[in-house]
Tab-separated table of C-alpha atoms in Angstrom:
chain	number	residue	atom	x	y	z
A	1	UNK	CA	6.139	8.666	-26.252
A	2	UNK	CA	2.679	7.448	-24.944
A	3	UNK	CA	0.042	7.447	-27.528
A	4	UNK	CA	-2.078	10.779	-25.976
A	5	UNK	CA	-5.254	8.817	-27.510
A	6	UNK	CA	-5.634	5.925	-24.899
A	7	UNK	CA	-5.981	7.740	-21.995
A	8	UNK	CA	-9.421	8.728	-20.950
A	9	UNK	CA	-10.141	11.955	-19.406
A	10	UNK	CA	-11.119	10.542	-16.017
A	11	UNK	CA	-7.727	8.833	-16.025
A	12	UNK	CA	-5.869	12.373	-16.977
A	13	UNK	CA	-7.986	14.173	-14.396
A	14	UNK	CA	-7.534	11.743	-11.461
A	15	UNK	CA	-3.203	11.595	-12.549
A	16	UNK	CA	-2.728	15.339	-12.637
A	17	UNK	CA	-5.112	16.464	-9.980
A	18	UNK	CA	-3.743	13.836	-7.455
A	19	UNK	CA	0.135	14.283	-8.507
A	20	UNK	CA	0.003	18.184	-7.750
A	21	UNK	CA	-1.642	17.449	-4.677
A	22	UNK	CA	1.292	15.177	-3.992
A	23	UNK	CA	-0.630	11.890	-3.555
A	24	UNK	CA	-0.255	8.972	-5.648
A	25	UNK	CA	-3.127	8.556	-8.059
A	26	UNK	CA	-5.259	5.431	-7.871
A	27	UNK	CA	-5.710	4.984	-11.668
A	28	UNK	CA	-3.580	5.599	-14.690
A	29	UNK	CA	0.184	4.560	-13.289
A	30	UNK	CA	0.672	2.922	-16.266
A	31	UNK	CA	1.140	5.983	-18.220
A	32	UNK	CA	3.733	7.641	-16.564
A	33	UNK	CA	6.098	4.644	-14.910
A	34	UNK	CA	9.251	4.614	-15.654
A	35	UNK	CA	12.573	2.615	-14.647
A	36	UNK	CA	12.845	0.202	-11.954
A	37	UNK	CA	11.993	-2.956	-14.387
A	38	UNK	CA	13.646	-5.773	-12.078
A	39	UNK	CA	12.086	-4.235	-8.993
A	40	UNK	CA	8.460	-4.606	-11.012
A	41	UNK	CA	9.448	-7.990	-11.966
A	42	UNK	CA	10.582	-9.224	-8.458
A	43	UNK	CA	6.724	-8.277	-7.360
A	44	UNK	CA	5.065	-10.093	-10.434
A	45	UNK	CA	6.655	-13.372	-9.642
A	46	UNK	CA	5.213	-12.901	-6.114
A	47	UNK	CA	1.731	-12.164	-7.123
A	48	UNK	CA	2.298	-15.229	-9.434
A	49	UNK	CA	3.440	-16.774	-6.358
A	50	UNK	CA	0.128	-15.630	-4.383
A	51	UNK	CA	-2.064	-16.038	-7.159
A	52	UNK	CA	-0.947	-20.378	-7.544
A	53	UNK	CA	-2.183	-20.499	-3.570
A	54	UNK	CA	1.105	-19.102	-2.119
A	55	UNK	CA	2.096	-16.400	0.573
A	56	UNK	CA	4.829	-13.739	0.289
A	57	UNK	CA	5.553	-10.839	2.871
A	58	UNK	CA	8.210	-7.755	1.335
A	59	UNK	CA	9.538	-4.755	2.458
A	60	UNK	CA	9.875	-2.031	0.486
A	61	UNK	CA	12.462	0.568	1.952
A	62	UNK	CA	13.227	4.108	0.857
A	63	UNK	CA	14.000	7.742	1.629
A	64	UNK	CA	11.026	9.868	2.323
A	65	UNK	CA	9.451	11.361	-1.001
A	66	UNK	CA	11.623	8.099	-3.067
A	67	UNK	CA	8.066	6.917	-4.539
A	68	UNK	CA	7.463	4.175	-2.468
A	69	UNK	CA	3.875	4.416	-2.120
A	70	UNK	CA	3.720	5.149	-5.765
A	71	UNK	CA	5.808	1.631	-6.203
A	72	UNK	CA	3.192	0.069	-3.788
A	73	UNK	CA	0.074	1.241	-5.585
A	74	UNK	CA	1.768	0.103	-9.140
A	75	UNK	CA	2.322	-3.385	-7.754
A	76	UNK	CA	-1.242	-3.061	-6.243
A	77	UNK	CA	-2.617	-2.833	-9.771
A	78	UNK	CA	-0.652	-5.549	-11.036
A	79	UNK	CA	-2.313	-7.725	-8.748
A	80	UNK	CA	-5.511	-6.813	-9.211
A	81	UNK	CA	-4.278	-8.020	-13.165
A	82	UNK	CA	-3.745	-10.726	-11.789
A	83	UNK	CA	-7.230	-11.502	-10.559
A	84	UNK	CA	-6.424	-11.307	-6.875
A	85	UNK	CA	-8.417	-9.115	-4.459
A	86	UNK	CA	-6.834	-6.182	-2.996
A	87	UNK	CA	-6.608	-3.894	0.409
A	88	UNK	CA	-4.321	-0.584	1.040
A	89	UNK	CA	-3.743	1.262	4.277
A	90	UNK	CA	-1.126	3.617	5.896
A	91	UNK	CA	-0.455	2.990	9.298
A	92	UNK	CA	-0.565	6.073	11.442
A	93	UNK	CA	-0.835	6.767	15.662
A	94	UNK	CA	-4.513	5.486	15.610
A	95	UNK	CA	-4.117	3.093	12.992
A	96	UNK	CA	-1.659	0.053	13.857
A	97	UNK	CA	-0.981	-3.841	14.380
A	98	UNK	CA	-1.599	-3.450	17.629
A	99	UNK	CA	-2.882	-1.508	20.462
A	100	UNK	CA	-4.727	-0.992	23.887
A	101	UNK	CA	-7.649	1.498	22.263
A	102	UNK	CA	-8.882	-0.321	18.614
A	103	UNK	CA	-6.117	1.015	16.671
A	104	UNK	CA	-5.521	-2.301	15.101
A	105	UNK	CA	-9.852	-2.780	14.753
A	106	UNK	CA	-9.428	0.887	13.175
A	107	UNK	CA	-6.378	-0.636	10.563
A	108	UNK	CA	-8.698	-3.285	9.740
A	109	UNK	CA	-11.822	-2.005	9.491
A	110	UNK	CA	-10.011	0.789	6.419
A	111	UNK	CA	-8.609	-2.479	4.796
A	112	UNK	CA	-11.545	-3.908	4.563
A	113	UNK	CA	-12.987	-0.080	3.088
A	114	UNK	CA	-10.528	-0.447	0.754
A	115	UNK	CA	-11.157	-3.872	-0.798
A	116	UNK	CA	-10.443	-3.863	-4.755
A	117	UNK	CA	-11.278	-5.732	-7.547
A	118	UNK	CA	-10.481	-5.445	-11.409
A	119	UNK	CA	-13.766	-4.109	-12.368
A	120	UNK	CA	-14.187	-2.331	-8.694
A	121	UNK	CA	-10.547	-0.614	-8.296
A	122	UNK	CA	-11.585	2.376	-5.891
A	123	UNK	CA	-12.398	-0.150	-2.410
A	124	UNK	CA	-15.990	-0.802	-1.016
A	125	UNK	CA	-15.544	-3.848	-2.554
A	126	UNK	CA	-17.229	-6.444	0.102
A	127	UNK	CA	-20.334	-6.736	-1.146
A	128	UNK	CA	-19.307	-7.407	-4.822
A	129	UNK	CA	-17.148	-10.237	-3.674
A	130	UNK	CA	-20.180	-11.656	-1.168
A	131	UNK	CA	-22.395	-11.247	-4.700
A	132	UNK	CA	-19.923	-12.803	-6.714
A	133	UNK	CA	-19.954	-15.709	-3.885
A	134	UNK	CA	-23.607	-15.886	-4.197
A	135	UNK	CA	-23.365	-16.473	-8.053
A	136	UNK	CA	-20.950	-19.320	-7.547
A	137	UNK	CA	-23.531	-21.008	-5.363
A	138	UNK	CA	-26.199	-20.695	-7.909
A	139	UNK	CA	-24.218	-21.519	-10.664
A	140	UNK	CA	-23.128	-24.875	-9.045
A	141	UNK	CA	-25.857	-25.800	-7.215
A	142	UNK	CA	-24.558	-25.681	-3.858
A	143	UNK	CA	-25.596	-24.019	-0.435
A	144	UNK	CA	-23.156	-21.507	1.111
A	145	UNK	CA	-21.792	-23.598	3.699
A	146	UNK	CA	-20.628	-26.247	1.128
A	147	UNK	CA	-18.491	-23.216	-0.426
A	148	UNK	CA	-17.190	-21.704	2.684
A	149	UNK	CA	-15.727	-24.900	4.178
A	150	UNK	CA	-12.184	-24.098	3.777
A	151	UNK	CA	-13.148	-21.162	6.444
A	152	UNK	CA	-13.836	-23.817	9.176
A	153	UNK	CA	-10.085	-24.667	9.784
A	154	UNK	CA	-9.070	-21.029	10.387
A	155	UNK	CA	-8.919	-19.214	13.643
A	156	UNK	CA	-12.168	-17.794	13.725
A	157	UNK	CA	-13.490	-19.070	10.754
A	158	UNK	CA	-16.470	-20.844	11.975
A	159	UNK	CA	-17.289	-17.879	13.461
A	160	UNK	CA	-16.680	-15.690	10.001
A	161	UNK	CA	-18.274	-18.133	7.767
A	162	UNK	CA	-21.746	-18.048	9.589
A	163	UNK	CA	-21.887	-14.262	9.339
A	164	UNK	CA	-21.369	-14.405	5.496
A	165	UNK	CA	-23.913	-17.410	5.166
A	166	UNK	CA	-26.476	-14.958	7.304
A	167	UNK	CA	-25.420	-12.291	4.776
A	168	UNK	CA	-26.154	-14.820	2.119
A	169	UNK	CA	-29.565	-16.119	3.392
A	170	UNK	CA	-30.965	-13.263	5.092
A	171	UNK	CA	-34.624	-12.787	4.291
A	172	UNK	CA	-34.523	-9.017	5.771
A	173	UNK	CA	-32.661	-6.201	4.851
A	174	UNK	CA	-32.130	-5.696	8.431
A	175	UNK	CA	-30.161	-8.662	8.744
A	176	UNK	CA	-28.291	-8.535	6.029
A	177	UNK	CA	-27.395	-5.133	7.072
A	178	UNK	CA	-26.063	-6.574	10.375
A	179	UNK	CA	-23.930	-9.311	8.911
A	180	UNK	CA	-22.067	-6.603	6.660
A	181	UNK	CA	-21.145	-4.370	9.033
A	182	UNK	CA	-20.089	-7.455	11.530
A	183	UNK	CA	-17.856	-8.131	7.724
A	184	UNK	CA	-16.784	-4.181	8.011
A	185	UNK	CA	-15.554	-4.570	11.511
A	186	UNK	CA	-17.950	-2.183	12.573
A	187	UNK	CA	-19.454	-4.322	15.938
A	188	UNK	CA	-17.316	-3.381	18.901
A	189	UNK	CA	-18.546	-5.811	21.533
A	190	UNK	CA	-19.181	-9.413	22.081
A	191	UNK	CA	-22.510	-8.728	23.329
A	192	UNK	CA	-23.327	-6.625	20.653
A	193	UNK	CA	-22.470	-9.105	17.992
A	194	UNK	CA	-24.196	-11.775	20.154
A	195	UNK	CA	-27.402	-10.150	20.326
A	196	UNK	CA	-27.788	-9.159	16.199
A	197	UNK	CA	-25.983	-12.695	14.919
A	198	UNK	CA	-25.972	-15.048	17.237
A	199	UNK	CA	-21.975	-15.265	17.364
A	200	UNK	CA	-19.572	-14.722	19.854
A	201	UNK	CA	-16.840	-12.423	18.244
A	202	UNK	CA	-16.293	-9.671	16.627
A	203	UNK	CA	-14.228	-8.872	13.674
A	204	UNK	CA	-10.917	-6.802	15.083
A	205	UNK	CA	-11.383	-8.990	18.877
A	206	UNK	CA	-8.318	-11.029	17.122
A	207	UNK	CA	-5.457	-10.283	15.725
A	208	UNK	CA	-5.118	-8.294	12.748
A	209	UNK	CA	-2.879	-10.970	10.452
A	210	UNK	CA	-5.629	-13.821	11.424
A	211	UNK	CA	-8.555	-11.386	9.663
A	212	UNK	CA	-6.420	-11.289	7.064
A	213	UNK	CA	-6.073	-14.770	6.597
A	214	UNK	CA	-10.076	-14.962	6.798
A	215	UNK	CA	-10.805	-12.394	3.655
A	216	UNK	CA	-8.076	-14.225	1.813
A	217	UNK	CA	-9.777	-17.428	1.798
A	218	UNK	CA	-13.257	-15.799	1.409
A	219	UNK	CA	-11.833	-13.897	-1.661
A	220	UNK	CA	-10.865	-17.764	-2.970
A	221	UNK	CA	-14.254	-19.047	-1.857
A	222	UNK	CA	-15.364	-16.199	-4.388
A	223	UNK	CA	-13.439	-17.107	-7.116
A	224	UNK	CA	-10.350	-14.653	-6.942
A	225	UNK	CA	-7.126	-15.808	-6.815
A	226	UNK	CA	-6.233	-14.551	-3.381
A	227	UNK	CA	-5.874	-11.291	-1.457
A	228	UNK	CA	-2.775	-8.847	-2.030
A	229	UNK	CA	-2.166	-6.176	1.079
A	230	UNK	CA	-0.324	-3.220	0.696
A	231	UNK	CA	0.686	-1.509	3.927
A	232	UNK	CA	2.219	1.989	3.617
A	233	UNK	CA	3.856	4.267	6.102
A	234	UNK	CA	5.360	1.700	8.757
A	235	UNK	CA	7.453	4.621	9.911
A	236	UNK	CA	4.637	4.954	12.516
A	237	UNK	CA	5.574	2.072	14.039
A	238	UNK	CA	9.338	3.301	14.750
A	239	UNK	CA	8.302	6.881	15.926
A	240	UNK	CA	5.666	5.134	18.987
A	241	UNK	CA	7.763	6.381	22.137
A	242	UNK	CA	6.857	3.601	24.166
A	243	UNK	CA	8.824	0.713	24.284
A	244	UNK	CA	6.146	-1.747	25.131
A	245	UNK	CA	3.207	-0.782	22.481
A	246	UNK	CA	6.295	-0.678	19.842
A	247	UNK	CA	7.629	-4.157	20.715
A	248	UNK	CA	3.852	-5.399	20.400
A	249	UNK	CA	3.877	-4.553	17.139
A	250	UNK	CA	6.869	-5.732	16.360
A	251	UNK	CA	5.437	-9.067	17.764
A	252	UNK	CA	2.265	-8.917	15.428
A	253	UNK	CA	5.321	-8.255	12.484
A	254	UNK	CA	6.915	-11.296	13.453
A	255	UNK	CA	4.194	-13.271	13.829
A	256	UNK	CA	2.830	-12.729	10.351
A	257	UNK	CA	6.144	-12.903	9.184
A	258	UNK	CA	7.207	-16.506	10.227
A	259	UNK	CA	3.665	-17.806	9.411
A	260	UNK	CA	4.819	-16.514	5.605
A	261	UNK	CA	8.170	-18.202	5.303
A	262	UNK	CA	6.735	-21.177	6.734
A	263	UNK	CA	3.769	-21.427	3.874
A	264	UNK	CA	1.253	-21.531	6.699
A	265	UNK	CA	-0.917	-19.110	4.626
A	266	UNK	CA	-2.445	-19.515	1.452
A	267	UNK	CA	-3.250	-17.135	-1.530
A	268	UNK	CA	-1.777	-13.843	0.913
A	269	UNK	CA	0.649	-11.519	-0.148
A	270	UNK	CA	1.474	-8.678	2.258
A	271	UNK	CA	4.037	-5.683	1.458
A	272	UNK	CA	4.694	-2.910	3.491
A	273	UNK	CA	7.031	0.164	3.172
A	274	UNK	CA	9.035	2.396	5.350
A	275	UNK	CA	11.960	4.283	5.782
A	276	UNK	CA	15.530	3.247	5.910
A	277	UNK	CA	15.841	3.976	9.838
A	278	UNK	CA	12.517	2.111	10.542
A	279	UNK	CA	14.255	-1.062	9.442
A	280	UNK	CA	18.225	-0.923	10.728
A	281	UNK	CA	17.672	1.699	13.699
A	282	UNK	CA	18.854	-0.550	16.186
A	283	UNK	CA	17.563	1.239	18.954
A	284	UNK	CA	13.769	1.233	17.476
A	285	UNK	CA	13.609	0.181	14.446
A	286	UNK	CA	13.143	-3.474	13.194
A	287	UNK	CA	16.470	-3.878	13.688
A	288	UNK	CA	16.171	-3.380	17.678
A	289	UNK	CA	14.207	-6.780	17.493
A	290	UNK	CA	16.914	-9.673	17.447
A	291	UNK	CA	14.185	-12.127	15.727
A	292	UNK	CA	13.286	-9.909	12.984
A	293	UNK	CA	16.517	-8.639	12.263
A	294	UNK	CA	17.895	-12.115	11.794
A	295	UNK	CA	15.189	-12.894	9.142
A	296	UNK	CA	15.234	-9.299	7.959
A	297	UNK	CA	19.246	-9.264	7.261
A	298	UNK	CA	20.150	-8.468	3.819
A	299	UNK	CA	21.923	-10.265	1.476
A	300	UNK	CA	25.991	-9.986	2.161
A	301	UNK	CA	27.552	-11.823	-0.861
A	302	UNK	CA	25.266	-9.666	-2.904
A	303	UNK	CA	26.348	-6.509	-1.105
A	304	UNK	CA	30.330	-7.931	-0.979
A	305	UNK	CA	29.614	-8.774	-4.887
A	306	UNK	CA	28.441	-5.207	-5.553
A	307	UNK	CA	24.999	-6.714	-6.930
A	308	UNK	CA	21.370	-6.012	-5.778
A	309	UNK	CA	18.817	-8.754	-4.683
A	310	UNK	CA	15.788	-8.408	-6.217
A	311	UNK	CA	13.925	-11.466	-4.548
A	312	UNK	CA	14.869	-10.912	-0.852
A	313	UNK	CA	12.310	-9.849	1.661
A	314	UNK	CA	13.685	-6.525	2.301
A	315	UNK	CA	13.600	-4.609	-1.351
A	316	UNK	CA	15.629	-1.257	-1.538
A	317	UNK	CA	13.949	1.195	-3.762
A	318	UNK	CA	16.811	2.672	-5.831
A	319	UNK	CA	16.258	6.237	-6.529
A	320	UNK	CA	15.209	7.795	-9.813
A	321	UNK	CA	18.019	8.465	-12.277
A	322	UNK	CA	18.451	12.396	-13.820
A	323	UNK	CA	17.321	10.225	-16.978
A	324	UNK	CA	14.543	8.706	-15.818
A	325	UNK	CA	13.107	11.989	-14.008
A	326	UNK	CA	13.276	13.091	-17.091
A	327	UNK	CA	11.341	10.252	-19.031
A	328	UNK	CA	8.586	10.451	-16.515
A	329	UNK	CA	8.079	14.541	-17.167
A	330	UNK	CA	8.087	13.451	-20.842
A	331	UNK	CA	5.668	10.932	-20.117
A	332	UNK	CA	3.121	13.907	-17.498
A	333	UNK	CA	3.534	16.482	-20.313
A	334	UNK	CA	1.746	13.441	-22.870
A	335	UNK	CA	-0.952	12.933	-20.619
A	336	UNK	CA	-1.289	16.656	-20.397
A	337	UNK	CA	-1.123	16.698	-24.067
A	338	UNK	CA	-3.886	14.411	-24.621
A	339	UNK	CA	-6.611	16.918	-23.851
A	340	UNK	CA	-4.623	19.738	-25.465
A	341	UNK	CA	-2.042	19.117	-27.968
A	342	UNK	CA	-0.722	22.742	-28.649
A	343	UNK	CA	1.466	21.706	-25.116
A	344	UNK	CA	3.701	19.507	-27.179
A	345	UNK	CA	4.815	22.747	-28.606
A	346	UNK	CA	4.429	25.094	-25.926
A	347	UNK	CA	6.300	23.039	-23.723
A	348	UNK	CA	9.320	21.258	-25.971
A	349	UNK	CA	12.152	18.737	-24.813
A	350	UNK	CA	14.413	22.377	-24.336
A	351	UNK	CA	11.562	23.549	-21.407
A	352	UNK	CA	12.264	20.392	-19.769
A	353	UNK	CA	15.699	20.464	-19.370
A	354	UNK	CA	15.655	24.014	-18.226
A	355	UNK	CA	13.443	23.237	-15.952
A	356	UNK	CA	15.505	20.155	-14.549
A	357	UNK	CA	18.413	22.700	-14.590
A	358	UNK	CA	16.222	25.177	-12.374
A	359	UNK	CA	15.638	22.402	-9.871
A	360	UNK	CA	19.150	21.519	-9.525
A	361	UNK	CA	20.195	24.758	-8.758
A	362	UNK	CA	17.306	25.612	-6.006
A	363	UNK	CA	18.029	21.917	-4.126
A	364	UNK	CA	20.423	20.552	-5.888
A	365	UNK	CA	20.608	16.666	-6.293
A	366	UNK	CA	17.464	15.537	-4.300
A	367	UNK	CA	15.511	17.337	-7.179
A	368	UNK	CA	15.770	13.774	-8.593
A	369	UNK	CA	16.036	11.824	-5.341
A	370	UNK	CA	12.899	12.989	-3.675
A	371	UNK	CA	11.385	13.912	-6.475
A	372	UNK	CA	7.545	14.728	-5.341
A	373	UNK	CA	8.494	18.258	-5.081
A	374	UNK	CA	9.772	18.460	-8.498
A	375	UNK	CA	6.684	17.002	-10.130
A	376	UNK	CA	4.545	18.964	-8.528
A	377	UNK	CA	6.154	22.226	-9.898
A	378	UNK	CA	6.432	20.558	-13.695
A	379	UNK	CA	2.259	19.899	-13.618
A	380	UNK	CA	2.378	23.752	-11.940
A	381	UNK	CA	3.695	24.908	-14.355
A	382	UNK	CA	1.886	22.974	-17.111
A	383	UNK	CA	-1.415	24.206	-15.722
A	384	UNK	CA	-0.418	27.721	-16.195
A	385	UNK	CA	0.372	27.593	-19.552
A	386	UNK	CA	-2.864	25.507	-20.264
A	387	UNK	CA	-4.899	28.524	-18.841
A	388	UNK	CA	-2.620	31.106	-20.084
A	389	UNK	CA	-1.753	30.885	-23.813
A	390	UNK	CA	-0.457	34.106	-23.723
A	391	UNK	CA	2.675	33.000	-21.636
A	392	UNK	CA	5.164	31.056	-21.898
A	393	UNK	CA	7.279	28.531	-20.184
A	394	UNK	CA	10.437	31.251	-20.171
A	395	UNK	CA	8.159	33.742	-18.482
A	396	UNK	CA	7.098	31.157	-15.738
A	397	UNK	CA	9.986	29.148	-15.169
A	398	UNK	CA	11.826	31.673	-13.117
A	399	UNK	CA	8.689	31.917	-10.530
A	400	UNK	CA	8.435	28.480	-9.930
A	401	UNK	CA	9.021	27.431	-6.057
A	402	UNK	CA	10.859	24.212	-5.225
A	403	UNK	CA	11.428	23.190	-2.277
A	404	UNK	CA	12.897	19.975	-0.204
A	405	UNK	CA	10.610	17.368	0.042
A	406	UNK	CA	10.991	16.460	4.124
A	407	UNK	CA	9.196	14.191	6.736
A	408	UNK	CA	6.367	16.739	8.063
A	409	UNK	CA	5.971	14.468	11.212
A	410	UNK	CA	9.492	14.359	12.134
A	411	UNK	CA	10.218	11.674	15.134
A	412	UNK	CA	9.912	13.212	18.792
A	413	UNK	CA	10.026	11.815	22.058
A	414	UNK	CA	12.846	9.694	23.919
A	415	UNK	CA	14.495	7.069	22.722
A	416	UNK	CA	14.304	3.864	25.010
A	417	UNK	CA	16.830	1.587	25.694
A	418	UNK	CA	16.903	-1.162	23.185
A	419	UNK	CA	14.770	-4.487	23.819
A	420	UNK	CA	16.223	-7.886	23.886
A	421	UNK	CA	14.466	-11.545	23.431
A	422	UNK	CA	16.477	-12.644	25.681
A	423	UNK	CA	13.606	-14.618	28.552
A	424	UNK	CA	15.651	-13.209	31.296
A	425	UNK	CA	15.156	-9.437	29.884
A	426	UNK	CA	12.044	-8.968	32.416
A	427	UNK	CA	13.637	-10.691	35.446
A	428	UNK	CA	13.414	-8.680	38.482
A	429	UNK	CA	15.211	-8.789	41.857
């Protein structure tokens, strides 16, 4: 049982308010994870991995409404543990690796919103870290430039590390004001950026995975350990309907995925998530693209050995058992608790079994499988009896709608024929 004591109301607040709106809250995981202890460890030793200078790409895969973007935001706060630097996304029709009308600027430009720190968890980060950077300097008696030399070697870099030495030096707010949103990826022209900085790019004019690369070494020019990326909801990748914009970001995927394995980054960890068909669809998914479904295959001897590999690239994110469904209602009913502890009583271990029983017989097994839907009825139903001590959980239970928890953007649209890498594949007669 968690001790109701340690957790602050702002942590209780943001859990419960952000669980029944079926989002994954930003603070507070620690109180109510449960199972999936080698999975947790598999990610540790690749922050640890990150965090000694490394790089490590993963893929997370799961069933819609499986928790993986709760598994991505716990592994998100281990990191920032860690003292790395961290950036969170989903993906989505205007927001992507790559595209023809700034969708992958757009991508970047919420990754950089969404910069974390330890003591800054909530994003809008930037300008902590270029602080931070501005201490260093002062504290070791050095000029920007001296610092930011590791930027020089990087595509782009030369460019990136004079906009965060005119951040550093500026003598007007104006200025300063420029560089940071030139940081933000908010210029959208060459001549734009040209005429405010005096450079000759703009942040989102290359490739996402090189930007990437640039914060990561600017976060170890700061003094963090490295930058940590968690990309959620690659299914938008497998539902674009045309062949050509999919492959090209299958492309940017592969790119950023060989440049891993061959340690040509430093202090980067990337892992996305997606659904089971986004990855072995062979007709769009991953799986479709010959080079990334030779690096993506599984592990056979552990599949012919019955075992599960914990350390390969492509993670499957086991389901929630009945028993630990019913740890982690244990565990929302404590935090509950901890701003009113007549709960414990109003809502004993018997109300939580009935109610598991309830759920099994309205949608039977994937009460535990997809189990979003089932939360969000338990804190329901908690809130009720919070507001209504007059009730109880007998009264309620019965009037309690559960429902499957489905993909609302289902895929549409016609399914291509499947790409090859073969060179001859755009030969024409």
């Amino acid at each position: 049982m968690i001790p109701t004591k340690i957790i602050k109301p702002r942590e209780r607040e943001a859990i419960i308010r952000a669980l029944r709106s079926g989002v994954v809250p930003n603070t507070g995981l620690q109180y109510i994870q449960v199972g999936r202890n080698q999975e947790v460890q598999s990610f540790l030793r690749d922050i640890d991995t990150v965090a000694d200078g490394g790089a490590s790409l993963r893929l997370v895969i799961g069933e819609y409404g499986s928790g993986k973007t709760f598994f991505l935001s716990l592994v998100r706060s281990l990191a920032l543990e860690r003292g790395l630097v961290a950036m969170k996304a989903d993906l989505s029709p205007e927001k992507r690796f790559h595209g023809t009308k700034g969708q992958a600027q757009r991508l970047l430009a919420e990754l950089i919103a969404s910069l974390s720190t330890r003591t800054k968890r909530d994003g809008n980060a930037l300008v902590p870290i270029l602080e931070r950077l501005e201490a260093r300097c002062a504290d070791e008696g050095i000029k920007p430039q001296q610092l930011l030399l590791p930027l020089r070697d990087l595509p782009g870099g030369h460019d990136f590390g004079r906009v965060v030495q005119i951040y550093l030096e500026a003598e007007y707010p104006s200025r300063k004001a420029d560089a940071l949103r030139w940081l933000q990826a908010e210029y959208h022209t060459k001549t734009d950026a040209q005429r405010d900085l005096g450079v000759r790019t703009y942040m989102g004019d290359a490739d996402l995975f090189a930007s990437l690369r640039l914060y990561a070494t600017l976060a170890r020019c700061a003094g963090y350990k490295g930058l940590y990326v968690c990309l959620d909801e690659l299914v938008n990748l497998y539902k674009i309907t045309n062949a050509v914009s999919r492959r090209a970001n299958y492309e940017e995927l592969l790119s950023i995925l060989n440049n891993t394995l061959q340690g040509n980054f430093e202090g980067l960890g990337i892992v996305l998530s997606g659904t089971p068909e986004f990855l072995t669809d062979t007709r769009r998914g991953l799986y479709s693209y010959e080079a990334l479904r030779s690096r993506l295959a599984e592990n056979s001897l552990a599949q012919q050995s019955g075992l599960k590999d914990y350390d390969s690239t492509v993670l499957r994110l086991a389901n929630l058992t009945q028993e630990e469904l019913y740890v982690l209602l244990k565990n929302l009913r404590a935090v509950g608790a901890s701003s009113d502890a007549t709960l414990m009583e109003r809502l004993p271990d018997e109300a939580l079994e009935a109610y598991l029983r309830y759920c099994f017989d309205k949608i039977g097994e994937s009460y535990f499988r997809t189990p979003r839907n089932t939360i969000k009825g338990f804190l329901d139903l908690m809130s009720l009896l919070q507001q209504y001590p007059d009730r109880t959980w007998r009264d309620l239970l019965p009037t309690i709608s559960i429902s499957i928890d489905v993909d609302p953007t289902p895929l549409t649209g016609t399914i291509p024929p499947p790409p090859t890498d073969s060179e001859l594949a755009n030969f024409l007669l």
